[in-house]
Structure formats: C-alpha cells, structure tokens
Amino acid sequence: MIDIPVASVLPHMTITGTHSGFFMDLGRTLEIDGAGNGLAFGPGYDKFYQDASVAVGLFDRAEIGATFQSLNGATSGGNIWGIFGRVALIQPAY
C-alpha cells in the first residue's frame, strides 16, 4: 500500500499550523505600459513575503482550514486569504 499524503485527513480535533517566508531583493525593476511593453528600468525592490495556514481535523473524515498570504501592499498584490477543505471518501485499511 502506498501512503499518499493528499489521500489522508487529520485525526479528529488535531490542529496544525504552518508559516513560511522569504526575502526578495532586486537591484532594479522593469516598468511596463498598459500593453505589456517594457519602458524603462525602475527602482530597486526589497520586500519580505510570508504566508501561514491553519487546519483542523473533524471526525477522522474531514479537514478544514484557512490560508493567509501577505504580499506587502496593494501595489504588490495586497493580502490574500482563503479557505480549504478535504474529505476522506474511503477509510484506509491497515
């Protein structure tokens, strides 16, 4: 039997959380027009991006959670959040 991580759900009332982040440092950026053509080089870019998620298992059959992503302001995409879930249709046999 192969254990496929996406085929399993968290045990009942088990809570997990994740956090990750990275720095992006560019010496210069490319300014583009509305048609997508490059116009000139712009200023540098030095930002820290991060995301986090939390999930909880329900009744050994389902898992629900939320994810949060920080993209440092409206010009870079703003903050994004979402929800996710999965259901175990078949219980694995040991």
CSV table of C-alpha atoms in Angstrom, one decimal:
chain,number,residue,atom,x,y,z
A,1,MET,CA,0.0,0.0,0.0
A,2,ILE,CA,1.3,3.4,-0.9
A,3,ASP,CA,0.6,6.3,1.5
A,4,ILE,CA,-0.4,9.3,-0.5
A,5,PRO,CA,-0.4,12.4,1.8
A,6,VAL,CA,-3.2,14.1,0.0
A,7,ALA,CA,-5.4,11.0,0.5
A,8,SER,CA,-5.4,11.3,4.2
A,9,VAL,CA,-7.0,13.8,6.6
A,10,LEU,CA,-6.0,15.0,10.1
A,11,PRO,CA,-7.3,13.0,13.1
A,12,HIS,CA,-10.3,14.4,14.9
A,13,MET,CA,-9.6,17.8,16.6
A,14,THR,CA,-6.0,17.8,15.6
A,15,ILE,CA,-4.8,21.3,14.7
A,16,THR,CA,-1.8,22.0,12.5
A,17,GLY,CA,-0.2,25.3,11.5
A,18,THR,CA,2.5,26.4,9.1
A,19,HIS,CA,4.4,29.6,8.4
A,20,SER,CA,6.9,30.4,5.8
A,21,GLY,CA,8.5,33.5,4.4
A,22,PHE,CA,11.3,34.7,2.1
A,23,PHE,CA,13.1,37.9,1.2
A,24,MET,CA,13.1,39.3,-2.4
A,25,ASP,CA,15.8,41.8,-3.2
A,26,LEU,CA,16.1,43.1,-6.8
A,27,GLY,CA,18.6,45.7,-7.8
A,28,ARG,CA,16.2,47.2,-10.3
A,29,THR,CA,12.7,46.5,-11.7
A,30,LEU,CA,11.2,46.9,-15.2
A,31,GLU,CA,8.5,49.4,-15.7
A,32,ILE,CA,5.8,48.4,-18.3
A,33,ASP,CA,3.0,50.1,-20.1
A,34,GLY,CA,-0.7,49.0,-20.3
A,35,ALA,CA,0.1,46.8,-23.4
A,36,GLY,CA,2.9,45.0,-21.5
A,37,ASN,CA,5.8,46.6,-23.3
A,38,GLY,CA,8.9,47.4,-21.3
A,39,LEU,CA,9.5,51.1,-21.0
A,40,ALA,CA,12.5,51.7,-18.7
A,41,PHE,CA,14.2,50.3,-15.6
A,42,GLY,CA,12.7,51.4,-12.3
A,43,PRO,CA,13.9,51.5,-8.7
A,44,GLY,CA,15.1,48.5,-6.7
A,45,TYR,CA,12.8,46.2,-4.7
A,46,ASP,CA,13.5,44.8,-1.2
A,47,LYS,CA,10.5,43.1,0.5
A,48,PHE,CA,9.7,40.2,2.8
A,49,TYR,CA,6.8,37.9,1.8
A,50,GLN,CA,5.1,35.4,4.1
A,51,ASP,CA,2.2,33.0,4.3
A,52,ALA,CA,0.6,30.9,7.0
A,53,SER,CA,-2.1,28.3,7.3
A,54,VAL,CA,-4.1,26.5,10.0
A,55,ALA,CA,-6.1,23.3,9.6
A,56,VAL,CA,-8.2,21.2,11.9
A,57,GLY,CA,-9.4,17.6,11.5
A,58,LEU,CA,-13.1,16.7,12.0
A,59,PHE,CA,-14.4,13.2,12.9
A,60,ASP,CA,-11.4,11.4,11.2
A,61,ARG,CA,-13.2,12.0,7.9
A,62,ALA,CA,-12.7,15.7,7.0
A,63,GLU,CA,-10.3,18.5,7.3
A,64,ILE,CA,-10.9,22.3,7.0
A,65,GLY,CA,-8.5,25.2,7.2
A,66,ALA,CA,-7.6,28.7,6.2
A,67,THR,CA,-4.6,30.2,4.5
A,68,PHE,CA,-3.2,33.8,4.7
A,69,GLN,CA,-0.7,35.4,2.4
A,70,SER,CA,1.0,38.8,2.8
A,71,LEU,CA,2.2,40.4,-0.4
A,72,ASN,CA,3.2,43.7,1.1
A,73,GLY,CA,0.7,46.3,0.0
A,74,ALA,CA,-1.8,47.0,-2.8
A,75,THR,CA,0.9,47.6,-5.5
A,76,SER,CA,2.3,44.1,-4.9
A,77,GLY,CA,-1.0,42.2,-4.6
A,78,GLY,CA,-2.1,43.1,-1.1
A,79,ASN,CA,-3.1,40.5,1.5
A,80,ILE,CA,-4.9,37.3,0.4
A,81,TRP,CA,-6.8,34.8,2.4
A,82,GLY,CA,-8.7,31.7,1.6
A,83,ILE,CA,-10.3,28.5,3.0
A,84,PHE,CA,-9.8,24.9,2.0
A,85,GLY,CA,-11.0,21.5,2.9
A,86,ARG,CA,-10.9,17.9,2.0
A,87,VAL,CA,-13.0,14.8,2.8
A,88,ALA,CA,-11.7,11.2,3.1
A,89,LEU,CA,-14.2,9.2,1.0
A,90,ILE,CA,-12.6,5.8,1.8
A,91,GLN,CA,-11.0,5.0,5.2
A,92,PRO,CA,-7.6,3.3,4.7
A,93,ALA,CA,-7.2,-0.3,6.0
A,94,TYR,CA,-4.1,-1.1,7.9
